[in-house]
Amino acid sequence: MSTIEQFGYRQELQRSLGFADLMIYGLIFMVPIAPFGIFGNVFFISKGMVALAYIVGLLAMAFTALSYAQMARAFPMAGSVYTYTGRGIAAPVGFIAGWAILLDYVLVPSLLYLVASAAMNTFVPVIPIWGWLVLFVLLNTVVNYLGIQMTARITRIMLVAELVVLAIFLVVGGIALAQGNAQTGAFTPVFESSSFSWTVVFAAASVAVLSFLGFDGISTLAEESREDARRLGRSMVAALGLAAVLFVVQTWVAALLTPNRDALIANGDSAGNAFYKTAEFAGGHWLSVLTAVATAVAWGFANSLVAQAATSRLLYAMARDRQLPSFLAKVSYRHRVPVNATFLVAGISLVLGIYMSTRANGIGELTSLVNFGAMTAFLLLHIAVVVHYVVRQRSRNWWAHLVVPVIGFVILVAVVINQNVAAQWVGCSWLVIGLIVLGVSYASGRRPVLPSEVQ
């Protein structure tokens, strides 16, 4: 197995995660029941072709996962796309990629906490949204501080619980369909000729990909994996594939049973709780409550737990390379985790989550920003594969090192172009700020330099 010492680093984090741990981590990060929370929005934008939106989202992420797997083999270190683009192309490009995906990684815990807190507030209104948010943040921070093995054990339990809830919904939904309660044709969730256009499909896919974000988080645990780099990459592909099957099946069933389809397609009426209304239509109020509470716990505890862990590893990797403040590179001697980065993520999530809870469309704004940051970083990842393998290594594995990244790049461009305009503006502004920070670094004589480049 490759070691990080050859790249100029010391092994500080604990190598304790196996293939199953990594795959489960990715599944939890993606959340097997993730479509529950955004089903209505995807349904509205796709004009009912919600399963097709997830299939297109899968294609975009599948090519990206294959590129991740190639770069994980070349550079088995923490840092995800920041490390891969920085070493695959150049350190300044790595900084920009890391800066772009920070928009995803730093904001996504806030989004998860906010969605979960709002859901729990509807069931237990005596505790305000900010109160639930504080509880979720404190709980996850304690678990992550206790070490990656504790996080891995908790995620296994949560994964089983989510799969049980999903199985219940699919069984009840299947019975409802068998009883003739379908509200539309069997293939309408995949294709509706009167509504189909590639603009509609890619616009919906740009929201649906939120459910897939997380497979890449596996790469941030490269220095805590006891597997070789090849199996690390395979765990990403496996997690993505399993999640995709679950996403398409559950959205297909839900789309067939969605009541008041015309109102939802026309104006997004009650898009926020569309899935829970569908669950109630299929099985009664108990199923609606079960799926809503499961969504709250999955997003607010399980998913945000691993999101916080992944974000802290990205900050740790960038700080270790002196591209962020050095205090973020501090590792707890006892628990072998990036302790300061973990606490910083918790603080940002708490403050930003509470602030966005006061805005009318805080959840929608955060969702768009998270997706833009990730897609931009993934574009640079595909370029890195071509530069590192084809240009530098003279690889003749045309499929893995040229065709896959080029196709992935083209699909992601189509997704980004069809994203929310406000998200495009804010996302581009974030990238401009990153370029300014990079320029200041150069002007002050502190250009990004990776350890192995130091003479």
Short mmCIF file of C-alpha atoms in Angstrom, two decimals:
data_model
loop_
_atom_site.label_atom_id
_atom_site.label_comp_id
_atom_site.label_asym_id
_atom_site.label_seq_id
_atom_site.Cartn_x
_atom_site.Cartn_y
_atom_site.Cartn_z
CA MET A 1 0.00 0.00 0.00
CA SER A 2 1.28 3.48 -0.90
CA THR A 3 2.30 5.62 2.02
CA ILE A 4 1.88 9.36 2.44
CA GLU A 5 5.50 9.73 3.54
CA GLN A 6 6.58 9.54 -0.10
CA PHE A 7 4.61 12.75 -0.69
CA GLY A 8 6.26 14.62 2.18
CA TYR A 9 3.74 13.99 5.00
CA ARG A 10 3.70 12.16 8.34
CA GLN A 11 1.04 9.55 9.09
CA GLU A 12 -0.90 11.22 11.92
CA LEU A 13 -4.44 9.90 11.51
CA GLN A 14 -5.40 6.38 12.58
CA ARG A 15 -5.67 3.75 9.82
CA SER A 16 -8.61 1.67 11.00
CA LEU A 17 -11.25 1.69 8.25
CA GLY A 18 -11.89 -1.27 5.97
CA PHE A 19 -13.73 -1.53 2.62
CA ALA A 20 -17.13 -2.00 4.28
CA ASP A 21 -16.54 0.97 6.61
CA LEU A 22 -15.70 3.20 3.66
CA MET A 23 -18.67 2.08 1.57
CA ILE A 24 -21.07 2.49 4.51
CA TYR A 25 -19.58 5.93 5.18
CA GLY A 26 -20.32 6.92 1.58
CA LEU A 27 -23.86 5.53 1.71
CA ILE A 28 -24.58 7.39 4.92
CA PHE A 29 -23.11 10.59 3.48
CA MET A 30 -25.43 10.26 0.48
CA VAL A 31 -28.33 9.15 2.73
CA PRO A 32 -30.30 6.19 1.30
CA ILE A 33 -33.52 8.13 1.93
CA ALA A 34 -32.15 11.48 0.70
CA PRO A 35 -34.87 11.88 -1.98
CA PHE A 36 -37.49 12.05 0.79
CA GLY A 37 -36.38 15.58 1.63
CA ILE A 38 -36.10 17.07 -1.88
CA PHE A 39 -38.57 14.88 -3.82
CA GLY A 40 -41.12 17.67 -4.27
CA ASN A 41 -38.60 20.15 -5.66
CA VAL A 42 -37.18 17.63 -8.14
CA PHE A 43 -40.72 16.57 -9.13
CA PHE A 44 -41.71 20.19 -9.79
CA ILE A 45 -38.61 21.08 -11.83
CA SER A 46 -38.65 17.82 -13.82
CA LYS A 47 -42.40 18.11 -14.50
CA GLY A 48 -42.97 14.71 -12.94
CA MET A 49 -40.01 12.91 -14.56
CA VAL A 50 -38.27 12.63 -11.21
CA ALA A 51 -36.79 9.16 -11.78
CA LEU A 52 -35.23 10.38 -15.06
CA ALA A 53 -33.65 13.31 -13.20
CA TYR A 54 -31.98 10.87 -10.83
CA ILE A 55 -30.81 8.65 -13.69
CA VAL A 56 -29.15 11.64 -15.39
CA GLY A 57 -27.69 12.70 -12.05
CA LEU A 58 -26.27 9.18 -11.70
CA LEU A 59 -24.59 9.40 -15.11
CA ALA A 60 -22.91 12.66 -14.11
CA MET A 61 -21.73 11.26 -10.80
CA ALA A 62 -20.75 7.84 -12.19
CA PHE A 63 -18.13 9.32 -14.53
CA THR A 64 -16.96 11.58 -11.70
CA ALA A 65 -16.65 8.60 -9.33
CA LEU A 66 -14.50 6.77 -11.89
CA SER A 67 -12.22 9.80 -12.15
CA TYR A 68 -12.02 9.97 -8.35
CA ALA A 69 -11.02 6.32 -8.27
CA GLN A 70 -8.16 6.95 -10.72
CA MET A 71 -6.81 9.89 -8.73
CA ALA A 72 -7.16 8.02 -5.42
CA ARG A 73 -4.79 5.39 -6.81
CA ALA A 74 -2.24 8.04 -7.75
CA PHE A 75 -2.46 10.12 -4.57
CA PRO A 76 -3.76 8.12 -1.55
CA MET A 77 -4.07 11.10 0.80
CA ALA A 78 -6.71 13.13 2.61
CA GLY A 79 -7.97 16.24 0.89
CA SER A 80 -10.25 14.86 -1.82
CA VAL A 81 -10.39 16.95 -5.01
CA TYR A 82 -8.05 19.55 -3.51
CA THR A 83 -5.26 16.99 -3.29
CA TYR A 84 -6.03 15.37 -6.64
CA THR A 85 -6.08 18.58 -8.69
CA GLY A 86 -3.20 20.13 -6.79
CA ARG A 87 -0.91 17.18 -7.45
CA GLY A 88 -2.48 16.17 -10.76
CA ILE A 89 -2.20 19.66 -12.31
CA ALA A 90 -0.54 22.25 -10.04
CA ALA A 91 -0.75 23.49 -6.46
CA PRO A 92 -2.59 26.75 -7.37
CA VAL A 93 -5.26 24.76 -9.24
CA GLY A 94 -5.59 22.53 -6.19
CA PHE A 95 -6.21 25.60 -4.07
CA ILE A 96 -9.00 26.79 -6.39
CA ALA A 97 -10.56 23.30 -6.47
CA GLY A 98 -10.35 23.10 -2.69
CA TRP A 99 -11.78 26.60 -2.40
CA ALA A 100 -14.68 25.66 -4.73
CA ILE A 101 -15.57 22.46 -2.92
CA LEU A 102 -15.36 24.28 0.42
CA LEU A 103 -18.57 25.93 -0.73
CA ASP A 104 -20.02 22.41 -0.70
CA TYR A 105 -18.28 20.91 2.32
CA VAL A 106 -18.57 23.88 4.68
CA LEU A 107 -22.17 24.68 3.78
CA VAL A 108 -23.59 21.16 3.56
CA PRO A 109 -23.55 20.48 7.34
CA SER A 110 -25.47 23.75 7.84
CA LEU A 111 -27.99 22.68 5.20
CA LEU A 112 -28.43 19.25 6.78
CA TYR A 113 -28.87 20.65 10.28
CA LEU A 114 -31.37 23.23 9.05
CA VAL A 115 -33.54 20.72 7.15
CA ALA A 116 -33.56 18.32 10.11
CA SER A 117 -34.24 21.03 12.69
CA ALA A 118 -37.15 22.45 10.69
CA ALA A 119 -38.65 18.95 10.34
CA MET A 120 -38.30 18.16 14.04
CA ASN A 121 -39.81 21.53 14.96
CA THR A 122 -43.02 20.56 13.19
CA PHE A 123 -43.37 17.53 15.48
CA VAL A 124 -42.00 19.06 18.69
CA PRO A 125 -42.70 22.80 18.30
CA VAL A 126 -41.92 23.48 21.95
CA ILE A 127 -38.24 23.28 20.94
CA PRO A 128 -37.46 26.06 18.41
CA ILE A 129 -35.54 25.38 15.22
CA TRP A 130 -32.38 26.90 16.68
CA GLY A 131 -32.73 24.63 19.71
CA TRP A 132 -32.83 21.49 17.57
CA LEU A 133 -29.90 22.83 15.57
CA VAL A 134 -27.80 23.24 18.71
CA LEU A 135 -28.66 19.71 19.84
CA PHE A 136 -27.70 18.15 16.51
CA VAL A 137 -24.41 20.10 16.29
CA LEU A 138 -23.36 19.22 19.86
CA LEU A 139 -24.18 15.53 19.45
CA ASN A 140 -22.29 15.15 16.17
CA THR A 141 -19.29 17.11 17.37
CA VAL A 142 -18.91 14.88 20.42
CA VAL A 143 -19.13 11.71 18.31
CA ASN A 144 -16.61 12.98 15.75
CA TYR A 145 -14.23 14.14 18.50
CA LEU A 146 -14.18 10.64 20.00
CA GLY A 147 -12.54 9.31 16.86
CA ILE A 148 -13.22 7.87 13.41
CA GLN A 149 -13.94 4.38 14.80
CA MET A 150 -16.79 5.78 16.91
CA THR A 151 -18.12 7.57 13.83
CA ALA A 152 -17.92 4.34 11.81
CA ARG A 153 -19.85 2.36 14.46
CA ILE A 154 -22.61 4.97 14.64
CA THR A 155 -22.95 5.14 10.86
CA ARG A 156 -23.50 1.38 10.62
CA ILE A 157 -26.43 1.60 13.04
CA MET A 158 -27.93 4.59 11.25
CA LEU A 159 -27.61 2.93 7.84
CA VAL A 160 -29.60 -0.09 9.00
CA ALA A 161 -32.31 2.16 10.46
CA GLU A 162 -32.62 4.16 7.22
CA LEU A 163 -32.83 1.00 5.10
CA VAL A 164 -35.58 -0.36 7.34
CA VAL A 165 -37.66 2.80 6.88
CA LEU A 166 -37.05 2.73 3.12
CA ALA A 167 -38.08 -0.93 2.96
CA ILE A 168 -41.31 -0.14 4.81
CA PHE A 169 -42.14 2.65 2.37
CA LEU A 170 -41.41 0.49 -0.69
CA VAL A 171 -43.50 -2.42 0.65
CA VAL A 172 -46.45 -0.18 1.52
CA GLY A 173 -46.06 1.71 -1.75
CA GLY A 174 -45.89 -1.54 -3.69
CA ILE A 175 -49.11 -2.75 -2.05
CA ALA A 176 -50.81 0.55 -2.93
CA LEU A 177 -49.75 0.20 -6.56
CA ALA A 178 -50.93 -3.42 -6.64
CA GLN A 179 -54.32 -2.22 -5.41
CA GLY A 180 -54.59 0.12 -8.40
CA ASN A 181 -53.79 3.41 -6.68
CA ALA A 182 -51.25 4.64 -9.23
CA GLN A 183 -51.93 8.25 -10.22
CA THR A 184 -50.18 8.04 -13.60
CA GLY A 185 -48.71 5.63 -16.14
CA ALA A 186 -45.95 3.25 -15.13
CA PHE A 187 -43.24 4.96 -17.23
CA THR A 188 -44.25 8.60 -16.70
CA PRO A 189 -41.61 9.12 -13.95
CA VAL A 190 -38.97 8.29 -16.59
CA PHE A 191 -40.39 9.93 -19.71
CA GLU A 192 -43.35 12.15 -20.53
CA SER A 193 -43.29 13.26 -24.18
CA SER A 194 -45.44 16.36 -23.64
CA SER A 195 -43.10 17.73 -20.96
CA PHE A 196 -39.69 16.42 -22.01
CA SER A 197 -36.81 18.72 -22.90
CA TRP A 198 -33.13 18.46 -22.08
CA THR A 199 -33.30 21.84 -20.35
CA VAL A 200 -35.94 20.51 -17.97
CA VAL A 201 -34.06 17.27 -17.35
CA PHE A 202 -30.67 18.90 -16.63
CA ALA A 203 -32.28 21.58 -14.46
CA ALA A 204 -33.91 18.87 -12.36
CA ALA A 205 -30.71 16.83 -12.32
CA SER A 206 -28.84 19.87 -10.94
CA VAL A 207 -31.02 19.57 -7.82
CA ALA A 208 -31.15 15.77 -7.74
CA VAL A 209 -27.36 15.51 -7.62
CA LEU A 210 -27.54 16.82 -4.05
CA SER A 211 -28.57 13.28 -3.09
CA PHE A 212 -25.42 11.84 -4.71
CA LEU A 213 -22.95 14.25 -3.12
CA GLY A 214 -21.10 12.30 -0.48
CA PHE A 215 -19.51 9.43 -2.38
CA ASP A 216 -16.54 11.79 -2.81
CA GLY A 217 -16.35 12.18 0.95
CA ILE A 218 -14.83 8.67 1.07
CA SER A 219 -11.69 10.11 -0.50
CA THR A 220 -11.18 12.42 2.50
CA LEU A 221 -10.60 9.30 4.64
CA ALA A 222 -7.71 8.02 2.53
CA GLU A 223 -5.26 8.41 5.43
CA GLU A 224 -7.59 6.53 7.79
CA SER A 225 -8.13 3.56 5.46
CA ARG A 226 -6.22 0.34 5.96
CA GLU A 227 -7.11 -0.70 2.40
CA ASP A 228 -4.95 -0.05 -0.64
CA ALA A 229 -5.79 2.84 -2.95
CA ARG A 230 -7.53 0.62 -5.52
CA ARG A 231 -10.09 -0.58 -2.99
CA LEU A 232 -10.61 2.96 -1.78
CA GLY A 233 -11.66 3.92 -5.30
CA ARG A 234 -13.85 0.83 -5.63
CA SER A 235 -15.64 1.69 -2.40
CA MET A 236 -16.63 5.06 -3.93
CA VAL A 237 -18.01 3.42 -7.07
CA ALA A 238 -19.81 0.72 -5.05
CA ALA A 239 -21.41 3.23 -2.68
CA LEU A 240 -22.57 5.38 -5.58
CA GLY A 241 -24.03 2.40 -7.45
CA LEU A 242 -25.98 1.09 -4.44
CA ALA A 243 -27.30 4.55 -3.61
CA ALA A 244 -28.38 5.14 -7.21
CA VAL A 245 -30.49 1.97 -7.28
CA LEU A 246 -32.21 3.00 -4.05
CA PHE A 247 -32.81 6.55 -5.29
CA VAL A 248 -34.33 5.55 -8.63
CA VAL A 249 -36.58 2.85 -7.13
CA GLN A 250 -37.98 5.01 -4.32
CA THR A 251 -38.58 8.06 -6.54
CA TRP A 252 -40.22 5.90 -9.20
CA VAL A 253 -42.65 4.44 -6.66
CA ALA A 254 -43.30 7.83 -5.06
CA ALA A 255 -43.87 9.54 -8.41
CA LEU A 256 -46.49 6.95 -9.35
CA LEU A 257 -48.40 7.58 -6.10
CA THR A 258 -48.05 11.37 -5.84
CA PRO A 259 -51.52 12.95 -5.32
CA ASN A 260 -52.37 16.35 -6.84
CA ARG A 261 -49.74 15.89 -9.53
CA ASP A 262 -50.98 18.73 -11.72
CA ALA A 263 -50.76 21.32 -8.92
CA LEU A 264 -47.27 20.18 -7.98
CA ILE A 265 -46.07 20.28 -11.60
CA ALA A 266 -47.73 23.63 -12.32
CA ASN A 267 -46.53 25.70 -9.37
CA GLY A 268 -44.63 23.51 -6.95
CA ASP A 269 -47.56 23.50 -4.54
CA SER A 270 -46.38 22.10 -1.16
CA ALA A 271 -43.14 20.85 -2.73
CA GLY A 272 -41.42 20.80 0.65
CA ASN A 273 -43.63 18.06 2.08
CA ALA A 274 -44.72 16.40 -1.16
CA PHE A 275 -43.06 13.10 -0.28
CA TYR A 276 -44.74 12.92 3.11
CA LYS A 277 -48.13 13.60 1.51
CA THR A 278 -47.40 10.81 -0.94
CA ALA A 279 -46.50 8.49 1.95
CA GLU A 280 -49.78 9.39 3.66
CA PHE A 281 -51.70 8.69 0.46
CA ALA A 282 -49.99 5.30 0.14
CA GLY A 283 -50.21 4.05 3.72
CA GLY A 284 -51.84 6.54 6.04
CA HIS A 285 -50.72 9.22 8.50
CA TRP A 286 -48.38 6.87 10.37
CA LEU A 287 -46.24 6.40 7.25
CA SER A 288 -46.10 10.14 6.70
CA VAL A 289 -44.83 10.70 10.25
CA LEU A 290 -42.36 7.80 10.01
CA THR A 291 -40.79 9.05 6.77
CA ALA A 292 -40.64 12.67 7.99
CA VAL A 293 -38.97 11.79 11.30
CA ALA A 294 -36.59 9.40 9.54
CA THR A 295 -35.61 12.20 7.17
CA ALA A 296 -34.97 14.56 10.08
CA VAL A 297 -32.78 12.06 11.93
CA ALA A 298 -30.95 10.94 8.78
CA TRP A 299 -30.15 14.47 7.63
CA GLY A 300 -29.56 16.01 11.06
CA PHE A 301 -27.55 13.23 12.67
CA ALA A 302 -26.28 10.51 10.34
CA ASN A 303 -25.54 12.57 7.23
CA SER A 304 -24.31 15.67 9.03
CA LEU A 305 -22.10 13.45 11.23
CA VAL A 306 -20.10 12.19 8.26
CA ALA A 307 -20.30 15.58 6.52
CA GLN A 308 -18.64 17.20 9.50
CA ALA A 309 -15.94 14.51 9.47
CA ALA A 310 -15.27 14.94 5.75
CA THR A 311 -15.16 18.73 5.95
CA SER A 312 -12.72 18.68 8.86
CA ARG A 313 -10.38 16.41 6.84
CA LEU A 314 -10.46 18.79 3.88
CA LEU A 315 -9.61 21.76 6.11
CA TYR A 316 -6.88 19.67 7.76
CA ALA A 317 -5.32 18.78 4.41
CA MET A 318 -5.32 22.38 3.15
CA ALA A 319 -3.95 23.71 6.46
CA ARG A 320 -1.22 21.05 6.48
CA ASP A 321 -0.08 22.46 3.13
CA ARG A 322 -0.18 25.99 4.59
CA GLN A 323 -3.04 27.04 2.31
CA LEU A 324 -5.29 27.65 5.32
CA PRO A 325 -4.35 28.76 8.88
CA SER A 326 -2.00 26.22 10.48
CA PHE A 327 -4.10 25.76 13.64
CA LEU A 328 -6.55 23.73 11.51
CA ALA A 329 -3.83 21.09 11.01
CA LYS A 330 -3.74 20.21 14.73
CA VAL A 331 -4.49 16.54 15.43
CA SER A 332 -5.75 15.27 18.79
CA TYR A 333 -3.04 13.03 20.26
CA ARG A 334 -5.58 10.86 22.06
CA HIS A 335 -8.32 10.49 19.45
CA ARG A 336 -6.23 10.99 16.28
CA VAL A 337 -8.70 13.38 14.66
CA PRO A 338 -8.21 16.96 13.31
CA VAL A 339 -9.68 18.51 16.43
CA ASN A 340 -9.56 22.23 15.62
CA ALA A 341 -10.99 21.69 12.14
CA THR A 342 -13.79 19.61 13.67
CA PHE A 343 -14.68 22.38 16.13
CA LEU A 344 -14.51 25.06 13.43
CA VAL A 345 -16.95 23.16 11.20
CA ALA A 346 -19.30 22.81 14.18
CA GLY A 347 -19.13 26.55 14.86
CA ILE A 348 -19.76 27.55 11.24
CA SER A 349 -22.65 25.10 10.97
CA LEU A 350 -24.24 26.47 14.11
CA VAL A 351 -23.96 30.16 13.20
CA LEU A 352 -24.87 29.77 9.52
CA GLY A 353 -27.69 27.33 10.25
CA ILE A 354 -29.33 29.66 12.74
CA TYR A 355 -28.94 32.63 10.36
CA MET A 356 -30.41 30.79 7.35
CA SER A 357 -33.33 29.61 9.49
CA THR A 358 -34.47 33.24 9.61
CA ARG A 359 -34.61 33.54 5.81
CA ALA A 360 -37.73 32.69 3.84
CA ASN A 361 -35.97 30.32 1.42
CA GLY A 362 -32.86 29.50 3.40
CA ILE A 363 -32.94 25.79 2.56
CA GLY A 364 -33.31 26.43 -1.17
CA GLU A 365 -30.48 28.97 -1.19
CA LEU A 366 -28.11 26.63 0.64
CA THR A 367 -28.98 23.70 -1.64
CA SER A 368 -28.13 25.63 -4.81
CA LEU A 369 -24.84 26.89 -3.39
CA VAL A 370 -23.77 23.45 -2.20
CA ASN A 371 -24.35 21.91 -5.62
CA PHE A 372 -22.53 24.68 -7.51
CA GLY A 373 -19.39 24.34 -5.42
CA ALA A 374 -19.25 20.59 -5.85
CA MET A 375 -19.89 20.62 -9.61
CA THR A 376 -17.18 23.24 -10.20
CA ALA A 377 -14.61 21.22 -8.25
CA PHE A 378 -15.58 18.05 -10.10
CA LEU A 379 -14.94 19.78 -13.44
CA LEU A 380 -11.36 20.46 -12.35
CA LEU A 381 -11.04 16.85 -11.17
CA HIS A 382 -11.77 15.52 -14.68
CA ILE A 383 -9.15 17.83 -16.13
CA ALA A 384 -6.66 16.58 -13.53
CA VAL A 385 -7.13 12.97 -14.64
CA VAL A 386 -6.25 13.86 -18.24
CA VAL A 387 -3.28 16.05 -17.28
CA HIS A 388 -1.78 13.60 -14.80
CA TYR A 389 -2.22 10.35 -16.69
CA VAL A 390 -2.30 11.25 -20.39
CA VAL A 391 -0.03 14.31 -20.47
CA ARG A 392 2.46 13.49 -17.71
CA GLN A 393 2.42 9.70 -17.48
CA ARG A 394 1.86 9.11 -21.19
CA SER A 395 -0.90 6.63 -20.36
CA ARG A 396 -2.56 4.80 -23.22
CA ASN A 397 -5.52 3.68 -21.16
CA TRP A 398 -7.74 5.90 -23.27
CA TRP A 399 -11.02 4.81 -21.66
CA ALA A 400 -10.16 5.48 -18.02
CA HIS A 401 -7.83 8.43 -18.53
CA LEU A 402 -9.42 10.30 -21.44
CA VAL A 403 -12.89 9.14 -22.49
CA VAL A 404 -14.37 8.89 -18.98
CA PRO A 405 -13.16 12.31 -17.75
CA VAL A 406 -14.17 14.04 -21.01
CA ILE A 407 -17.70 12.59 -20.92
CA GLY A 408 -17.98 13.41 -17.21
CA PHE A 409 -16.81 16.97 -17.87
CA VAL A 410 -19.37 17.53 -20.67
CA ILE A 411 -22.28 16.21 -18.59
CA LEU A 412 -21.30 18.36 -15.61
CA VAL A 413 -21.08 21.48 -17.80
CA ALA A 414 -24.66 20.85 -18.92
CA VAL A 415 -25.75 20.47 -15.29
CA VAL A 416 -23.97 23.65 -14.15
CA ILE A 417 -25.36 25.72 -17.04
CA ASN A 418 -28.90 24.73 -16.07
CA GLN A 419 -28.50 25.47 -12.37
CA ASN A 420 -30.31 28.21 -10.47
CA VAL A 421 -29.11 31.60 -11.76
CA ALA A 422 -28.71 33.05 -8.26
CA ALA A 423 -26.51 30.09 -7.31
CA GLN A 424 -24.39 30.69 -10.42
CA TRP A 425 -23.83 34.31 -9.45
CA VAL A 426 -22.99 33.59 -5.81
CA GLY A 427 -20.85 30.59 -6.77
CA CYS A 428 -18.89 32.60 -9.32
CA SER A 429 -18.44 35.37 -6.74
CA TRP A 430 -17.01 32.77 -4.35
CA LEU A 431 -14.55 31.65 -7.02
CA VAL A 432 -13.52 35.26 -7.66
CA ILE A 433 -12.82 35.68 -3.94
CA GLY A 434 -10.70 32.52 -4.09
CA LEU A 435 -8.72 33.93 -7.01
CA ILE A 436 -8.15 37.14 -5.06
CA VAL A 437 -6.91 35.16 -2.04
CA LEU A 438 -4.60 33.22 -4.35
CA GLY A 439 -3.33 36.45 -5.88
CA VAL A 440 -2.63 37.93 -2.46
CA SER A 441 -0.69 34.79 -1.55
CA TYR A 442 1.50 35.17 -4.62
CA ALA A 443 1.98 38.88 -4.00
CA SER A 444 3.12 38.21 -0.43
CA GLY A 445 5.55 35.50 -1.53
CA ARG A 446 3.47 32.62 -0.17
CA ARG A 447 2.41 30.84 -3.35
CA PRO A 448 0.80 27.40 -2.81
CA VAL A 449 3.55 24.78 -2.58
CA LEU A 450 3.04 21.10 -1.83
CA PRO A 451 5.56 19.35 0.48
CA SER A 452 7.13 17.22 -2.22
CA GLU A 453 7.76 20.38 -4.26
CA VAL A 454 9.82 22.03 -1.52
CA GLN A 455 13.48 22.01 -2.44
#
